[in-house]
PDB file of C-alpha atoms in Angstrom:
ATOM      1  CA  UNK A   1     -12.772   7.440  13.287  1.00  0.00           C
ATOM      2  CA  UNK A   2     -15.750   6.570  11.077  1.00  0.00           C
ATOM      3  CA  UNK A   3     -17.000   2.992  11.287  1.00  0.00           C
ATOM      4  CA  UNK A   4     -18.265   1.758   7.910  1.00  0.00           C
ATOM      5  CA  UNK A   5     -19.381  -1.676   9.035  1.00  0.00           C
ATOM      6  CA  UNK A   6     -18.111  -5.227   8.768  1.00  0.00           C
ATOM      7  CA  UNK A   7     -17.628  -7.924   6.167  1.00  0.00           C
ATOM      8  CA  UNK A   8     -18.034 -11.161   8.032  1.00  0.00           C
ATOM      9  CA  UNK A   9     -16.311 -10.361  11.297  1.00  0.00           C
ATOM     10  CA  UNK A  10     -13.713  -8.079   9.720  1.00  0.00           C
ATOM     11  CA  UNK A  11     -14.488  -4.489  10.715  1.00  0.00           C
ATOM     12  CA  UNK A  12     -13.791  -1.529   8.448  1.00  0.00           C
ATOM     13  CA  UNK A  13     -13.077   1.968   9.749  1.00  0.00           C
ATOM     14  CA  UNK A  14     -12.024   5.186   8.047  1.00  0.00           C
ATOM     15  CA  UNK A  15      -9.651   7.548   9.826  1.00  0.00           C
ATOM     16  CA  UNK A  16     -10.266  11.225   9.104  1.00  0.00           C
ATOM     17  CA  UNK A  17      -6.758  11.466   7.639  1.00  0.00           C
ATOM     18  CA  UNK A  18      -8.093   9.423   4.716  1.00  0.00           C
ATOM     19  CA  UNK A  19     -10.383  12.317   3.809  1.00  0.00           C
ATOM     20  CA  UNK A  20      -7.325  14.575   3.764  1.00  0.00           C
ATOM     21  CA  UNK A  21      -5.649  12.176   1.327  1.00  0.00           C
ATOM     22  CA  UNK A  22      -8.742  12.170  -0.885  1.00  0.00           C
ATOM     23  CA  UNK A  23      -8.962  15.965  -0.736  1.00  0.00           C
ATOM     24  CA  UNK A  24      -5.314  16.217  -1.768  1.00  0.00           C
ATOM     25  CA  UNK A  25      -5.926  14.067  -4.829  1.00  0.00           C
ATOM     26  CA  UNK A  26      -9.021  16.047  -5.780  1.00  0.00           C
ATOM     27  CA  UNK A  27      -7.131  19.346  -5.537  1.00  0.00           C
ATOM     28  CA  UNK A  28      -4.086  18.068  -7.442  1.00  0.00           C
ATOM     29  CA  UNK A  29      -6.248  16.677 -10.253  1.00  0.00           C
ATOM     30  CA  UNK A  30      -8.635  19.605 -10.604  1.00  0.00           C
ATOM     31  CA  UNK A  31      -8.693  21.062 -14.095  1.00  0.00           C
ATOM     32  CA  UNK A  32     -10.934  24.082 -14.602  1.00  0.00           C
ATOM     33  CA  UNK A  33     -11.389  23.299 -18.299  1.00  0.00           C
ATOM     34  CA  UNK A  34     -12.771  19.805 -17.552  1.00  0.00           C
ATOM     35  CA  UNK A  35     -14.833  20.616 -14.475  1.00  0.00           C
ATOM     36  CA  UNK A  36     -14.812  19.490 -10.864  1.00  0.00           C
ATOM     37  CA  UNK A  37     -16.411  16.127 -11.673  1.00  0.00           C
ATOM     38  CA  UNK A  38     -13.175  14.940 -13.296  1.00  0.00           C
ATOM     39  CA  UNK A  39     -11.351  15.575 -10.034  1.00  0.00           C
ATOM     40  CA  UNK A  40     -14.092  14.098  -7.842  1.00  0.00           C
ATOM     41  CA  UNK A  41     -13.810  10.792  -9.733  1.00  0.00           C
ATOM     42  CA  UNK A  42     -10.715  10.144  -7.602  1.00  0.00           C
ATOM     43  CA  UNK A  43     -12.923   9.672  -4.534  1.00  0.00           C
ATOM     44  CA  UNK A  44     -14.348   6.270  -5.612  1.00  0.00           C
ATOM     45  CA  UNK A  45     -11.045   5.328  -7.261  1.00  0.00           C
ATOM     46  CA  UNK A  46      -9.029   5.787  -4.072  1.00  0.00           C
ATOM     47  CA  UNK A  47     -11.690   4.315  -1.815  1.00  0.00           C
ATOM     48  CA  UNK A  48     -12.180   1.141  -3.850  1.00  0.00           C
ATOM     49  CA  UNK A  49      -8.483   0.659  -4.616  1.00  0.00           C
ATOM     50  CA  UNK A  50      -7.342   0.939  -1.011  1.00  0.00           C
ATOM     51  CA  UNK A  51     -10.307  -0.936   0.476  1.00  0.00           C
ATOM     52  CA  UNK A  52     -10.031  -3.955  -1.844  1.00  0.00           C
ATOM     53  CA  UNK A  53      -6.257  -4.005  -1.348  1.00  0.00           C
ATOM     54  CA  UNK A  54      -6.732  -4.238   2.428  1.00  0.00           C
ATOM     55  CA  UNK A  55      -9.589  -6.723   2.078  1.00  0.00           C
ATOM     56  CA  UNK A  56      -7.196  -8.991   0.169  1.00  0.00           C
ATOM     57  CA  UNK A  57      -4.822  -8.923   3.147  1.00  0.00           C
ATOM     58  CA  UNK A  58      -7.729  -9.718   5.478  1.00  0.00           C
ATOM     59  CA  UNK A  59      -8.918 -12.549   3.220  1.00  0.00           C
ATOM     60  CA  UNK A  60      -5.450 -14.116   3.139  1.00  0.00           C
ATOM     61  CA  UNK A  61      -5.219 -13.828   6.923  1.00  0.00           C
ATOM     62  CA  UNK A  62      -8.590 -15.549   7.336  1.00  0.00           C
ATOM     63  CA  UNK A  63      -7.822 -18.297   4.803  1.00  0.00           C
ATOM     64  CA  UNK A  64      -4.607 -19.109   6.656  1.00  0.00           C
ATOM     65  CA  UNK A  65      -6.594 -19.604   9.844  1.00  0.00           C
ATOM     66  CA  UNK A  66      -5.861 -16.428  11.802  1.00  0.00           C
ATOM     67  CA  UNK A  67      -9.445 -15.238  12.059  1.00  0.00           C
ATOM     68  CA  UNK A  68     -10.990 -11.846  11.444  1.00  0.00           C
ATOM     69  CA  UNK A  69      -9.102  -8.555  11.126  1.00  0.00           C
ATOM     70  CA  UNK A  70      -9.571  -4.823  11.563  1.00  0.00           C
ATOM     71  CA  UNK A  71      -9.154  -2.653   8.476  1.00  0.00           C
ATOM     72  CA  UNK A  72      -8.452   1.074   8.812  1.00  0.00           C
ATOM     73  CA  UNK A  73      -8.255   3.404   5.816  1.00  0.00           C
ATOM     74  CA  UNK A  74      -5.987   6.336   6.597  1.00  0.00           C
ATOM     75  CA  UNK A  75      -3.851   9.112   5.229  1.00  0.00           C
ATOM     76  CA  UNK A  76      -1.060   6.746   4.208  1.00  0.00           C
ATOM     77  CA  UNK A  77      -3.379   4.282   2.489  1.00  0.00           C
ATOM     78  CA  UNK A  78      -4.653   1.491   4.686  1.00  0.00           C
ATOM     79  CA  UNK A  79      -3.722  -0.945   7.409  1.00  0.00           C
ATOM     80  CA  UNK A  80      -5.022  -4.400   8.292  1.00  0.00           C
ATOM     81  CA  UNK A  81      -4.470  -5.452  11.902  1.00  0.00           C
ATOM     82  CA  UNK A  82      -4.780  -8.923  13.367  1.00  0.00           C
ATOM     83  CA  UNK A  83      -3.411  -9.971  16.756  1.00  0.00           C
ATOM     84  CA  UNK A  84      -3.128 -13.624  15.717  1.00  0.00           C
ATOM     85  CA  UNK A  85      -0.649 -12.680  12.978  1.00  0.00           C
ATOM     86  CA  UNK A  86       2.122 -12.934  15.559  1.00  0.00           C
ATOM     87  CA  UNK A  87       1.849 -16.705  15.183  1.00  0.00           C
ATOM     88  CA  UNK A  88       2.265 -16.591  11.403  1.00  0.00           C
ATOM     89  CA  UNK A  89       5.153 -18.517   9.918  1.00  0.00           C
ATOM     90  CA  UNK A  90       7.450 -16.641   7.524  1.00  0.00           C
ATOM     91  CA  UNK A  91       5.922 -18.211   4.393  1.00  0.00           C
ATOM     92  CA  UNK A  92       2.478 -17.237   5.611  1.00  0.00           C
ATOM     93  CA  UNK A  93       3.681 -13.693   6.183  1.00  0.00           C
ATOM     94  CA  UNK A  94       4.903 -13.518   2.586  1.00  0.00           C
ATOM     95  CA  UNK A  95       1.524 -14.682   1.255  1.00  0.00           C
ATOM     96  CA  UNK A  96      -0.378 -12.193   3.392  1.00  0.00           C
ATOM     97  CA  UNK A  97       1.910  -9.322   2.376  1.00  0.00           C
ATOM     98  CA  UNK A  98       1.768  -9.963  -1.381  1.00  0.00           C
ATOM     99  CA  UNK A  99      -2.005 -10.561  -1.345  1.00  0.00           C
ATOM    100  CA  UNK A 100      -2.621  -6.805  -1.309  1.00  0.00           C
ATOM    101  CA  UNK A 101      -0.481  -5.873  -4.329  1.00  0.00           C
ATOM    102  CA  UNK A 102      -1.755  -8.982  -6.153  1.00  0.00           C
ATOM    103  CA  UNK A 103      -5.337  -7.777  -5.716  1.00  0.00           C
ATOM    104  CA  UNK A 104      -4.350  -4.370  -7.110  1.00  0.00           C
ATOM    105  CA  UNK A 105      -2.987  -5.999 -10.255  1.00  0.00           C
ATOM    106  CA  UNK A 106      -6.128  -8.133 -10.598  1.00  0.00           C
ATOM    107  CA  UNK A 107      -8.269  -5.001 -10.329  1.00  0.00           C
ATOM    108  CA  UNK A 108      -6.075  -3.357 -12.958  1.00  0.00           C
ATOM    109  CA  UNK A 109      -6.602  -6.257 -15.371  1.00  0.00           C
ATOM    110  CA  UNK A 110     -10.371  -6.390 -14.817  1.00  0.00           C
ATOM    111  CA  UNK A 111     -10.764  -2.625 -15.223  1.00  0.00           C
ATOM    112  CA  UNK A 112      -8.548  -2.702 -18.325  1.00  0.00           C
ATOM    113  CA  UNK A 113     -10.700  -5.417 -19.843  1.00  0.00           C
ATOM    114  CA  UNK A 114     -13.898  -3.514 -19.100  1.00  0.00           C
ATOM    115  CA  UNK A 115     -12.380  -0.377 -20.604  1.00  0.00           C
ATOM    116  CA  UNK A 116     -11.094  -1.953 -23.809  1.00  0.00           C
ATOM    117  CA  UNK A 117     -13.414  -4.883 -24.458  1.00  0.00           C
ATOM    118  CA  UNK A 118     -16.926  -3.909 -23.407  1.00  0.00           C
ATOM    119  CA  UNK A 119     -19.413  -1.558 -25.028  1.00  0.00           C
ATOM    120  CA  UNK A 120     -20.363   0.106 -21.760  1.00  0.00           C
ATOM    121  CA  UNK A 121     -16.724   0.700 -20.908  1.00  0.00           C
ATOM    122  CA  UNK A 122     -16.222   2.577 -24.160  1.00  0.00           C
ATOM    123  CA  UNK A 123     -19.517   4.486 -24.305  1.00  0.00           C
ATOM    124  CA  UNK A 124     -20.574   5.321 -20.743  1.00  0.00           C
ATOM    125  CA  UNK A 125     -19.424   8.858 -19.968  1.00  0.00           C
ATOM    126  CA  UNK A 126     -18.455   8.133 -16.378  1.00  0.00           C
ATOM    127  CA  UNK A 127     -16.757   4.795 -17.047  1.00  0.00           C
ATOM    128  CA  UNK A 128     -14.733   6.287 -19.920  1.00  0.00           C
ATOM    129  CA  UNK A 129     -13.112   8.542 -17.319  1.00  0.00           C
ATOM    130  CA  UNK A 130     -13.196   6.167 -14.341  1.00  0.00           C
ATOM    131  CA  UNK A 131     -11.768   2.976 -15.864  1.00  0.00           C
ATOM    132  CA  UNK A 132      -8.463   4.259 -17.322  1.00  0.00           C
ATOM    133  CA  UNK A 133      -7.722   6.142 -14.100  1.00  0.00           C
ATOM    134  CA  UNK A 134      -8.665   3.054 -12.065  1.00  0.00           C
ATOM    135  CA  UNK A 135      -6.242   0.990 -14.158  1.00  0.00           C
ATOM    136  CA  UNK A 136      -3.467   3.520 -13.606  1.00  0.00           C
ATOM    137  CA  UNK A 137      -4.188   3.893  -9.875  1.00  0.00           C
ATOM    138  CA  UNK A 138      -4.065   0.146  -9.215  1.00  0.00           C
ATOM    139  CA  UNK A 139      -0.955  -0.345 -11.335  1.00  0.00           C
ATOM    140  CA  UNK A 140       0.785   2.381  -9.348  1.00  0.00           C
ATOM    141  CA  UNK A 141      -0.608   1.200  -6.000  1.00  0.00           C
ATOM    142  CA  UNK A 142       0.473  -2.387  -6.645  1.00  0.00           C
ATOM    143  CA  UNK A 143       4.005  -1.453  -7.711  1.00  0.00           C
ATOM    144  CA  UNK A 144       4.351   1.129  -4.937  1.00  0.00           C
ATOM    145  CA  UNK A 145       3.448  -1.395  -2.250  1.00  0.00           C
ATOM    146  CA  UNK A 146       6.034  -3.869  -3.560  1.00  0.00           C
ATOM    147  CA  UNK A 147       8.896  -1.456  -2.867  1.00  0.00           C
ATOM    148  CA  UNK A 148      10.945  -3.383  -0.255  1.00  0.00           C
ATOM    149  CA  UNK A 149      10.708  -0.693   2.410  1.00  0.00           C
ATOM    150  CA  UNK A 150       8.621  -1.225   5.575  1.00  0.00           C
ATOM    151  CA  UNK A 151       5.868  -0.497   6.408  1.00  0.00           C
ATOM    152  CA  UNK A 152       4.981  -1.209   2.773  1.00  0.00           C
ATOM    153  CA  UNK A 153       4.005  -4.761   1.847  1.00  0.00           C
ATOM    154  CA  UNK A 154       7.255  -5.285  -0.017  1.00  0.00           C
ATOM    155  CA  UNK A 155       9.254  -4.504   3.114  1.00  0.00           C
ATOM    156  CA  UNK A 156       7.366  -7.058   5.212  1.00  0.00           C
ATOM    157  CA  UNK A 157       7.506  -9.678   2.456  1.00  0.00           C
ATOM    158  CA  UNK A 158      11.263  -9.223   2.046  1.00  0.00           C
ATOM    159  CA  UNK A 159      11.960  -9.786   5.729  1.00  0.00           C
ATOM    160  CA  UNK A 160       9.643 -12.812   5.921  1.00  0.00           C
ATOM    161  CA  UNK A 161      11.233 -14.273   2.794  1.00  0.00           C
ATOM    162  CA  UNK A 162      14.691 -14.234   4.367  1.00  0.00           C
ATOM    163  CA  UNK A 163      13.240 -15.527   7.657  1.00  0.00           C
ATOM    164  CA  UNK A 164      12.244 -18.713   5.836  1.00  0.00           C
ATOM    165  CA  UNK A 165      15.853 -19.923   5.645  1.00  0.00           C
ATOM    166  CA  UNK A 166      17.963 -17.524   7.740  1.00  0.00           C
ATOM    167  CA  UNK A 167      18.068 -16.603  11.413  1.00  0.00           C
ATOM    168  CA  UNK A 168      15.875 -13.773  12.679  1.00  0.00           C
ATOM    169  CA  UNK A 169      18.929 -11.559  13.187  1.00  0.00           C
ATOM    170  CA  UNK A 170      20.402 -12.154   9.726  1.00  0.00           C
ATOM    171  CA  UNK A 171      17.026 -11.734   8.040  1.00  0.00           C
ATOM    172  CA  UNK A 172      16.550  -8.406   9.790  1.00  0.00           C
ATOM    173  CA  UNK A 173      19.994  -7.095   8.847  1.00  0.00           C
ATOM    174  CA  UNK A 174      19.618  -8.026   5.185  1.00  0.00           C
ATOM    175  CA  UNK A 175      16.058  -6.733   4.868  1.00  0.00           C
ATOM    176  CA  UNK A 176      16.735  -3.451   6.673  1.00  0.00           C
ATOM    177  CA  UNK A 177      19.690  -2.655   4.420  1.00  0.00           C
ATOM    178  CA  UNK A 178      17.648  -3.520   1.346  1.00  0.00           C
ATOM    179  CA  UNK A 179      15.057  -1.074   2.670  1.00  0.00           C
ATOM    180  CA  UNK A 180      17.606   1.686   3.259  1.00  0.00           C
ATOM    181  CA  UNK A 181      19.260   1.328  -0.155  1.00  0.00           C
ATOM    182  CA  UNK A 182      16.037   0.780  -2.116  1.00  0.00           C
ATOM    183  CA  UNK A 183      14.328   3.656  -0.312  1.00  0.00           C
ATOM    184  CA  UNK A 184      17.215   6.005  -1.060  1.00  0.00           C
ATOM    185  CA  UNK A 185      17.271   5.024  -4.743  1.00  0.00           C
ATOM    186  CA  UNK A 186      13.516   5.447  -5.162  1.00  0.00           C
ATOM    187  CA  UNK A 187      13.649   8.811  -3.417  1.00  0.00           C
ATOM    188  CA  UNK A 188      16.421   9.981  -5.740  1.00  0.00           C
ATOM    189  CA  UNK A 189      14.434   8.735  -8.734  1.00  0.00           C
ATOM    190  CA  UNK A 190      11.398  10.684  -7.539  1.00  0.00           C
ATOM    191  CA  UNK A 191      13.467  13.825  -7.018  1.00  0.00           C
ATOM    192  CA  UNK A 192      15.037  13.619 -10.484  1.00  0.00           C
ATOM    193  CA  UNK A 193      11.616  13.121 -12.091  1.00  0.00           C
ATOM    194  CA  UNK A 194       9.953  15.813  -9.957  1.00  0.00           C
ATOM    195  CA  UNK A 195       7.697  13.260  -8.268  1.00  0.00           C
ATOM    196  CA  UNK A 196       7.992  14.989  -4.917  1.00  0.00           C
ATOM    197  CA  UNK A 197       5.190  13.029  -3.264  1.00  0.00           C
ATOM    198  CA  UNK A 198       7.089   9.798  -3.985  1.00  0.00           C
ATOM    199  CA  UNK A 199      10.364  11.341  -2.803  1.00  0.00           C
ATOM    200  CA  UNK A 200       8.957  12.510   0.524  1.00  0.00           C
ATOM    201  CA  UNK A 201       6.897   9.367   1.152  1.00  0.00           C
ATOM    202  CA  UNK A 202       9.619   6.810   0.454  1.00  0.00           C
ATOM    203  CA  UNK A 203      12.361   9.057   1.816  1.00  0.00           C
ATOM    204  CA  UNK A 204      10.591   9.124   5.170  1.00  0.00           C
ATOM    205  CA  UNK A 205      10.254   5.332   5.162  1.00  0.00           C
ATOM    206  CA  UNK A 206      13.954   4.972   4.319  1.00  0.00           C
ATOM    207  CA  UNK A 207      14.799   7.263   7.221  1.00  0.00           C
ATOM    208  CA  UNK A 208      12.611   5.156   9.521  1.00  0.00           C
ATOM    209  CA  UNK A 209      14.497   2.058   8.320  1.00  0.00           C
ATOM    210  CA  UNK A 210      17.786   3.792   9.148  1.00  0.00           C
ATOM    211  CA  UNK A 211      16.455   4.587  12.615  1.00  0.00           C
ATOM    212  CA  UNK A 212      15.562   0.931  13.122  1.00  0.00           C
ATOM    213  CA  UNK A 213      19.095  -0.017  12.107  1.00  0.00           C
ATOM    214  CA  UNK A 214      20.512   2.385  14.699  1.00  0.00           C
ATOM    215  CA  UNK A 215      18.200   0.902  17.326  1.00  0.00           C
ATOM    216  CA  UNK A 216      19.311  -2.596  16.331  1.00  0.00           C
ATOM    217  CA  UNK A 217      22.963  -1.694  16.807  1.00  0.00           C
ATOM    218  CA  UNK A 218      22.282  -0.592  20.374  1.00  0.00           C
ATOM    219  CA  UNK A 219      19.466  -2.837  21.559  1.00  0.00           C
ATOM    220  CA  UNK A 220      19.036  -5.743  19.135  1.00  0.00           C
ATOM    221  CA  UNK A 221      16.114  -6.527  16.874  1.00  0.00           C
ATOM    222  CA  UNK A 222      13.271  -4.024  17.400  1.00  0.00           C
ATOM    223  CA  UNK A 223       9.721  -5.269  17.713  1.00  0.00           C
ATOM    224  CA  UNK A 224       7.340  -4.847  14.819  1.00  0.00           C
TER     225      UNK A 224
END
């Protein structure tokens, strides 16, 4: 684990699996005709996109009065941990969950504006490559995280939404079946469109949701 430092009292670490994720993107986007620099541009894109996404979660947690958090960037994106979150009310959980995807969409809009409406965004050689990819990455990252399958933000937000007006048991049942069905549909979509990374990623999460359902049938609501 590599410790990057802290913002306020929120600490930021990078797990070595995050470097594997970055390496995968660099390899997949390498084009010999364009040079290695066009693949390496994904390093700052991924780092900034994931870090700011997690910082938005941490900011929402702090603004709601739960104190500082611990951010870890890893091979599956990022994770923001806070022990005080156990006291969060359902509506607070929804706000904290959607803060991440919301920040991704804000980044997308800002980068899009810089790309289309500023001289430096249209003339600087690096920014001409960086900005459109940054727009695309944050659009995808925001939408991806809103898929209602835990542990994605959309999965947590869905359960907390139903917890606002239903019992814990009913909210779990509804949200877990939404996760199973939505995960299966997204996986099939990815398979049909040859987006195998999406298929494997979401398919695994859907399977985990199914496992939680099986646990629920035998033991009751599993802990988060």
